[in-house]
Short mmCIF file of C-alpha atoms in Angstrom, two decimals:
data_model
loop_
_atom_site.label_atom_id
_atom_site.label_comp_id
_atom_site.label_asym_id
_atom_site.label_seq_id
_atom_site.Cartn_x
_atom_site.Cartn_y
_atom_site.Cartn_z
CA UNK A 1 159.16 72.28 210.20
CA UNK A 2 161.33 75.20 210.63
CA UNK A 3 160.79 77.14 213.54
CA UNK A 4 161.92 80.91 214.21
CA UNK A 5 160.18 83.08 217.30
CA UNK A 6 159.65 87.17 217.44
CA UNK A 7 160.38 88.14 221.07
CA UNK A 8 158.48 88.86 223.23
CA UNK A 9 156.62 86.05 223.04
CA UNK A 10 152.71 86.32 223.32
CA UNK A 11 150.42 84.51 225.25
CA UNK A 12 148.35 82.43 223.33
CA UNK A 13 145.26 84.84 224.94
CA UNK A 14 146.38 86.98 222.61
CA UNK A 15 146.79 84.86 219.71
CA UNK A 16 143.01 83.54 220.89
CA UNK A 17 141.78 87.16 219.58
CA UNK A 18 141.68 89.10 217.00
CA UNK A 19 142.40 92.47 216.65
CA UNK A 20 138.88 92.87 214.00
CA UNK A 21 135.77 93.03 216.26
CA UNK A 22 133.76 91.48 213.75
CA UNK A 23 134.45 88.13 215.24
CA UNK A 24 131.85 85.59 215.46
CA UNK A 25 129.94 83.80 217.73
CA UNK A 26 131.09 81.42 219.20
CA UNK A 27 127.75 79.40 217.63
CA UNK A 28 127.82 80.51 214.92
CA UNK A 29 129.92 81.09 211.48
CA UNK A 30 127.82 82.59 209.40
CA UNK A 31 129.88 83.78 205.72
CA UNK A 32 132.98 83.29 204.20
CA UNK A 33 136.30 83.17 206.81
CA UNK A 34 133.61 84.37 209.57
CA UNK A 35 133.47 88.42 209.73
CA UNK A 36 132.45 90.72 207.75
CA UNK A 37 136.68 91.49 208.41
CA UNK A 38 137.29 88.29 206.66
CA UNK A 39 139.38 87.51 209.72
CA UNK A 40 139.34 84.22 209.36
CA UNK A 41 138.84 83.50 213.60
CA UNK A 42 136.60 81.54 215.72
CA UNK A 43 135.43 82.12 219.00
CA UNK A 44 134.82 78.87 221.54
CA UNK A 45 137.03 75.15 222.06
CA UNK A 46 138.30 74.06 219.68
CA UNK A 47 139.82 70.04 219.85
CA UNK A 48 143.36 69.39 220.04
CA UNK A 49 142.53 66.16 217.94
CA UNK A 50 139.24 66.45 216.98
CA UNK A 51 136.64 63.50 216.42
CA UNK A 52 134.51 62.32 213.34
CA UNK A 53 130.90 63.55 213.92
CA UNK A 54 128.79 62.12 210.85
CA UNK A 55 129.92 62.61 206.96
CA UNK A 56 127.44 63.33 204.58
CA UNK A 57 127.76 62.68 200.68
CA UNK A 58 126.54 65.08 197.96
CA UNK A 59 127.01 64.16 193.77
CA UNK A 60 130.46 66.10 192.95
CA UNK A 61 133.44 67.23 194.82
CA UNK A 62 133.21 70.61 197.74
CA UNK A 63 135.00 73.29 197.28
CA UNK A 64 133.51 76.41 198.86
CA UNK A 65 133.70 76.23 202.07
CA UNK A 66 130.55 76.51 204.54
CA UNK A 67 128.61 78.34 206.90
CA UNK A 68 127.51 77.38 210.34
CA UNK A 69 123.55 79.40 212.44
CA UNK A 70 121.89 78.05 214.01
CA UNK A 71 122.46 74.48 214.90
CA UNK A 72 122.42 73.93 210.40
CA UNK A 73 125.38 73.84 207.99
CA UNK A 74 125.03 75.10 205.06
CA UNK A 75 127.22 74.39 201.05
CA UNK A 76 127.62 74.43 197.45
CA UNK A 77 128.65 71.68 195.65
CA UNK A 78 129.85 71.32 191.91
CA UNK A 79 127.02 69.26 191.91
CA UNK A 80 124.89 72.44 191.31
CA UNK A 81 123.23 71.68 194.51
CA UNK A 82 123.25 74.80 198.24
CA UNK A 83 122.25 71.99 200.97
CA UNK A 84 121.19 72.34 204.51
CA UNK A 85 122.23 69.96 206.78
CA UNK A 86 121.15 69.68 210.58
CA UNK A 87 124.81 70.30 212.50
CA UNK A 88 124.65 67.57 215.02
CA UNK A 89 124.10 64.44 212.21
CA UNK A 90 124.84 65.56 209.12
CA UNK A 91 121.87 64.64 207.90
CA UNK A 92 120.16 66.59 205.18
CA UNK A 93 117.15 69.52 205.28
CA UNK A 94 117.30 70.53 202.35
CA UNK A 95 118.33 71.20 199.30
CA UNK A 96 118.35 74.01 196.96
CA UNK A 97 118.94 73.55 192.69
CA UNK A 98 120.82 75.82 190.27
CA UNK A 99 121.60 75.42 186.88
CA UNK A 100 125.96 75.15 187.12
CA UNK A 101 128.58 74.61 190.05
CA UNK A 102 129.08 75.83 193.41
CA UNK A 103 131.72 76.89 194.70
CA UNK A 104 131.22 80.36 197.29
CA UNK A 105 130.71 80.26 200.77
CA UNK A 106 127.04 80.98 201.24
CA UNK A 107 126.11 84.27 203.81
CA UNK A 108 123.53 84.21 206.13
CA UNK A 109 121.87 86.73 207.18
CA UNK A 110 118.10 88.00 209.25
CA UNK A 111 116.78 83.46 207.94
CA UNK A 112 118.22 84.49 204.39
CA UNK A 113 121.20 82.06 202.42
CA UNK A 114 122.52 84.04 200.44
CA UNK A 115 124.94 82.52 197.39
CA UNK A 116 126.34 82.49 193.96
CA UNK A 117 127.01 80.20 191.52
CA UNK A 118 128.52 79.06 187.79
CA UNK A 119 125.03 79.99 185.95
CA UNK A 120 125.86 83.48 186.94
CA UNK A 121 122.82 83.97 189.21
CA UNK A 122 122.60 85.38 192.76
CA UNK A 123 120.76 83.79 194.98
CA UNK A 124 118.51 84.61 198.33
CA UNK A 125 116.69 81.46 199.86
CA UNK A 126 114.99 80.84 203.32
CA UNK A 127 117.15 79.62 205.02
CA UNK A 128 114.76 77.49 207.07
CA UNK A 129 113.05 75.91 203.31
CA UNK A 130 115.26 76.91 200.42
CA UNK A 131 113.26 78.74 198.68
CA UNK A 132 113.77 81.33 196.65
CA UNK A 133 113.66 84.97 197.50
CA UNK A 134 114.89 86.41 194.39
CA UNK A 135 118.03 85.37 191.94
CA UNK A 136 120.18 87.95 190.56
CA UNK A 137 121.91 87.63 186.88
CA UNK A 138 125.06 89.24 185.98
CA UNK A 139 127.31 88.80 182.98
CA UNK A 140 129.24 85.69 183.97
CA UNK A 141 130.56 82.75 186.94
CA UNK A 142 130.35 84.05 190.67
CA UNK A 143 132.88 82.35 192.86
CA UNK A 144 133.35 84.42 195.75
CA UNK A 145 131.23 84.62 199.07
CA UNK A 146 129.36 87.61 199.40
CA UNK A 147 129.33 90.66 202.80
CA UNK A 148 126.99 92.74 203.57
CA UNK A 149 126.85 96.15 205.33
CA UNK A 150 124.32 97.92 206.74
CA UNK A 151 123.28 101.81 204.99
CA UNK A 152 123.09 105.30 206.60
CA UNK A 153 119.34 104.70 206.90
CA UNK A 154 119.54 101.40 208.22
CA UNK A 155 118.79 98.93 205.23
CA UNK A 156 120.52 95.89 204.92
CA UNK A 157 122.82 95.63 200.83
CA UNK A 158 124.60 93.17 200.35
CA UNK A 159 128.23 93.18 198.16
CA UNK A 160 129.73 90.04 195.69
CA UNK A 161 132.12 89.76 192.95
CA UNK A 162 131.69 88.03 189.38
CA UNK A 163 133.54 86.95 186.44
CA UNK A 164 132.29 89.86 184.31
CA UNK A 165 134.66 92.12 186.05
CA UNK A 166 132.13 94.20 189.05
CA UNK A 167 131.84 94.14 192.14
CA UNK A 168 127.67 94.57 192.98
CA UNK A 169 125.52 96.09 195.92
CA UNK A 170 122.05 94.23 195.88
CA UNK A 171 119.43 95.44 198.37
CA UNK A 172 119.19 92.48 200.59
CA UNK A 173 115.37 92.46 200.68
CA UNK A 174 113.84 93.08 196.61
CA UNK A 175 117.30 91.87 195.30
CA UNK A 176 117.69 95.32 193.21
CA UNK A 177 121.25 96.53 192.09
CA UNK A 178 121.93 100.04 194.39
CA UNK A 179 125.96 100.30 191.97
CA UNK A 180 128.17 98.42 190.28
CA UNK A 181 131.61 98.72 190.14
CA UNK A 182 133.99 97.64 187.62
CA UNK A 183 136.82 96.62 187.68
CA UNK A 184 139.65 95.21 185.07
CA UNK A 185 139.38 92.20 184.40
CA UNK A 186 137.16 88.69 186.58
CA UNK A 187 136.93 88.97 191.17
CA UNK A 188 137.63 85.58 192.28
CA UNK A 189 137.38 86.75 196.13
CA UNK A 190 134.83 87.57 198.68
CA UNK A 191 135.32 91.91 199.71
CA UNK A 192 136.05 92.67 202.64
CA UNK A 193 134.24 95.11 204.98
CA UNK A 194 135.19 98.15 207.32
CA UNK A 195 135.30 101.24 207.96
CA UNK A 196 132.54 102.61 205.16
CA UNK A 197 134.45 100.45 203.11
CA UNK A 198 134.84 97.65 200.28
CA UNK A 199 138.06 95.97 199.80
CA UNK A 200 139.21 93.54 197.97
CA UNK A 201 141.70 91.39 195.49
CA UNK A 202 140.97 91.38 191.53
CA UNK A 203 143.00 89.45 188.69
CA UNK A 204 143.78 93.04 187.32
CA UNK A 205 146.31 93.04 189.63
CA UNK A 206 144.93 96.06 192.19
CA UNK A 207 143.82 95.96 195.59
CA UNK A 208 140.43 98.11 195.11
CA UNK A 209 138.67 100.57 197.81
CA UNK A 210 135.68 101.09 196.84
CA UNK A 211 132.58 103.59 199.41
CA UNK A 212 130.02 101.72 200.37
CA UNK A 213 127.93 104.61 199.89
CA UNK A 214 127.93 105.14 196.32
CA UNK A 215 130.41 102.52 194.96
CA UNK A 216 133.08 105.01 193.65
CA UNK A 217 136.46 104.49 193.65
CA UNK A 218 138.77 105.28 196.93
CA UNK A 219 141.59 104.30 195.55
CA UNK A 220 142.96 101.31 194.03
CA UNK A 221 147.33 99.72 195.08
CA UNK A 222 149.00 98.16 192.17
CA UNK A 223 150.01 94.49 193.75
CA UNK A 224 152.48 93.51 190.93
CA UNK A 225 149.72 90.41 190.34
CA UNK A 226 146.68 89.13 190.32
CA UNK A 227 145.46 88.18 193.46
CA UNK A 228 142.87 84.90 193.70
CA UNK A 229 142.02 85.41 197.48
CA UNK A 230 139.97 87.51 199.55
CA UNK A 231 141.04 90.04 201.61
CA UNK A 232 141.10 89.88 205.70
CA UNK A 233 141.12 93.48 206.60
CA UNK A 234 141.33 94.53 210.07
CA UNK A 235 141.31 98.27 210.55
CA UNK A 236 142.64 100.74 208.28
CA UNK A 237 145.44 97.38 207.52
CA UNK A 238 144.15 94.51 205.06
CA UNK A 239 146.22 91.51 204.78
CA UNK A 240 146.32 89.06 201.04
CA UNK A 241 148.69 87.27 198.88
CA UNK A 242 148.64 87.06 195.24
CA UNK A 243 150.05 84.76 192.61
CA UNK A 244 152.67 86.70 192.22
CA UNK A 245 154.53 84.56 194.93
CA UNK A 246 154.34 87.81 197.58
CA UNK A 247 151.57 88.58 200.59
CA UNK A 248 151.39 91.61 201.11
CA UNK A 249 149.92 94.38 204.28
CA UNK A 250 148.43 96.95 202.42
CA UNK A 251 147.36 100.41 204.21
CA UNK A 252 144.07 101.08 202.72
CA UNK A 253 144.02 105.63 204.30
CA UNK A 254 148.25 105.76 202.64
CA UNK A 255 146.88 103.27 199.86
CA UNK A 256 150.55 101.97 199.68
CA UNK A 257 152.37 99.12 201.12
CA UNK A 258 153.92 98.39 204.23
CA UNK A 259 155.90 95.27 203.88
CA UNK A 260 156.41 92.50 202.07
CA UNK A 261 156.44 88.78 202.70
CA UNK A 262 158.45 86.11 199.85
CA UNK A 263 159.86 83.00 201.04
CA UNK A 264 159.48 80.67 197.74
CA UNK A 265 158.47 81.23 194.74
CA UNK A 266 154.94 79.82 194.82
CA UNK A 267 152.02 81.42 195.05
CA UNK A 268 149.23 82.79 198.24
CA UNK A 269 145.38 81.22 197.25
CA UNK A 270 144.63 80.96 200.67
CA UNK A 271 143.23 83.96 203.01
CA UNK A 272 144.20 85.10 206.47
CA UNK A 273 143.60 84.16 209.62
CA UNK A 274 144.18 87.67 212.25
CA UNK A 275 145.21 87.06 215.22
CA UNK A 276 146.47 90.42 217.64
CA UNK A 277 149.85 90.25 216.58
CA UNK A 278 150.23 87.52 214.31
CA UNK A 279 149.36 86.64 210.75
CA UNK A 280 147.73 82.86 209.08
CA UNK A 281 147.50 81.37 205.74
CA UNK A 282 148.79 78.87 203.38
CA UNK A 283 151.04 78.57 200.72
CA UNK A 284 151.09 76.42 197.40
CA UNK A 285 154.68 75.69 198.37
CA UNK A 286 152.87 72.84 200.45
CA UNK A 287 153.13 74.86 203.94
CA UNK A 288 151.07 77.22 206.08
CA UNK A 289 153.04 80.23 207.28
CA UNK A 290 153.44 82.39 210.67
CA UNK A 291 154.12 86.39 209.79
CA UNK A 292 154.48 88.82 212.37
CA UNK A 293 151.61 91.46 211.46
CA UNK A 294 154.08 94.33 212.85
CA UNK A 295 157.22 93.47 210.24
CA UNK A 296 156.23 90.64 208.04
CA UNK A 297 158.98 88.45 208.87
CA UNK A 298 158.08 84.65 209.48
CA UNK A 299 157.84 82.70 213.08
CA UNK A 300 158.13 79.61 212.01
CA UNK A 301 156.09 76.96 208.83
CA UNK A 302 154.75 74.24 209.18
CA UNK A 303 155.22 71.25 206.28
CA UNK A 304 151.41 69.94 204.65
CA UNK A 305 152.73 68.04 202.15
CA UNK A 306 150.83 69.55 199.31
CA UNK A 307 149.78 72.04 198.83
CA UNK A 308 147.63 74.80 201.14
CA UNK A 309 144.85 76.32 199.75
CA UNK A 310 142.79 76.44 201.99
CA UNK A 311 141.99 79.46 204.57
CA UNK A 312 143.05 78.54 207.81
CA UNK A 313 140.29 79.06 210.78
CA UNK A 314 142.08 80.35 214.06
CA UNK A 315 140.24 79.10 217.18
CA UNK A 316 141.20 78.98 220.86
CA UNK A 317 145.14 78.33 219.88
CA UNK A 318 144.53 76.21 217.85
CA UNK A 319 144.30 76.52 213.71
CA UNK A 320 142.60 74.07 211.45
CA UNK A 321 143.04 73.98 207.78
CA UNK A 322 143.39 71.36 204.61
CA UNK A 323 145.39 70.10 201.57
CA UNK A 324 145.73 69.13 198.74
CA UNK A 325 147.31 65.77 199.81
CA UNK A 326 143.57 65.39 201.44
CA UNK A 327 144.39 66.29 205.44
CA UNK A 328 142.17 67.71 207.54
CA UNK A 329 144.98 69.24 209.95
CA UNK A 330 145.29 71.17 213.36
CA UNK A 331 148.34 72.60 214.11
CA UNK A 332 149.66 74.84 217.81
CA UNK A 333 148.96 77.96 216.72
CA UNK A 334 152.22 79.10 219.04
CA UNK A 335 154.72 76.93 217.16
CA UNK A 336 153.29 74.82 214.21
CA UNK A 337 152.88 71.46 215.84
CA UNK A 338 150.54 69.30 214.60
CA UNK A 339 148.62 67.68 217.52
CA UNK A 340 145.66 65.77 214.27
CA UNK A 341 144.84 65.01 210.54
CA UNK A 342 143.06 63.68 209.00
CA UNK A 343 142.82 61.55 205.32
CA UNK A 344 140.05 62.60 203.80
CA UNK A 345 141.42 60.64 200.41
CA UNK A 346 141.45 63.87 197.74
CA UNK A 347 142.49 67.65 197.84
CA UNK A 348 140.24 70.05 200.07
CA UNK A 349 140.66 72.68 199.09
CA UNK A 350 137.43 74.93 200.26
CA UNK A 351 138.07 76.83 203.95
CA UNK A 352 136.99 74.72 206.94
CA UNK A 353 134.31 76.35 209.44
CA UNK A 354 134.34 76.72 212.38
CA UNK A 355 131.64 76.95 215.15
CA UNK A 356 130.82 76.30 219.20
CA UNK A 357 133.11 73.03 218.94
CA UNK A 358 132.43 71.94 215.61
CA UNK A 359 134.73 72.27 212.49
CA UNK A 360 132.46 71.54 209.27
CA UNK A 361 134.45 71.46 205.82
CA UNK A 362 133.94 70.05 201.88
CA UNK A 363 136.40 67.86 200.08
CA UNK A 364 137.17 67.33 196.21
CA UNK A 365 135.94 63.96 196.79
CA UNK A 366 132.22 65.48 197.20
CA UNK A 367 132.19 64.81 201.10
CA UNK A 368 131.24 67.23 204.01
CA UNK A 369 132.94 65.73 207.13
CA UNK A 370 132.00 66.99 210.87
CA UNK A 371 133.89 67.01 213.24
CA UNK A 372 133.31 68.02 217.24
#
């Protein structure tokens, strides 16, 4: 592990607060990366050395991220089921079966669970019972999580991407399409939302900026390589890595790249967590990287000894994330020093969720773990 510190050094208290106003409440983690800006930040406390509270076995591997809302955990599995679990003991409350694998993270909003599956359908389910409210068919599989916004008339809209190259906006109540935006290749990640725009990277090598009001292109930025990760958004800046072995900060107003970070020639599949002055992101070089938000310079790196596709969550001055070697890590956000790890035995590629001190994550061994 190597360490470099930015001067002047910021207090750990500043690390806990994300610059985005859309930070999750301590008791909930309702969607991928916790909030509409996808900043990967949770409030509340998180133990430096968590204890295993429960585990739940699904029929196949778990590669997607969970949501935690009102004492319940919602998570999909490659066995084709979305599971609703009791957050206290991991016991199953209900499950909903689809026709193919589920890799996308669920969005839980106003008593409804929204999620896509590899069977090409996007589903809206009753959060209490799992009963299907509606479903919408796309042209290909859906791997990224959904996001949301309210239209000018106050009506709730749901936004998500598909491997049919389109970003969709649906009416949250009925599932009827409002608009769609077509790109030149697959959309793997989840769109970030802010300032009346949806922003996402595509496998066409472009960062797309789309108006939420009508689905029209506001602009695009050439990233230089295809993007599978989801962008983190704060104000007019987004942060995202690519298969071009670079991590970039992009100004969506100016439609230009502010800086690029390249250390070794390995892709970034992980999505970033943002503090007020730092960025934390995993890489397939088997390390977690801490960068300055202002300059893009490395402050420290942590060696996980396995590819880090898992997206880190920042909470209480600590970071939690998984690695391909099957370990879940907690490290100090100030200096990158490890405080704890857990061996699941199989890769942890999905992002964890953190709510009210509870850490939930899935493994490719088919098990969902709860720590507290």
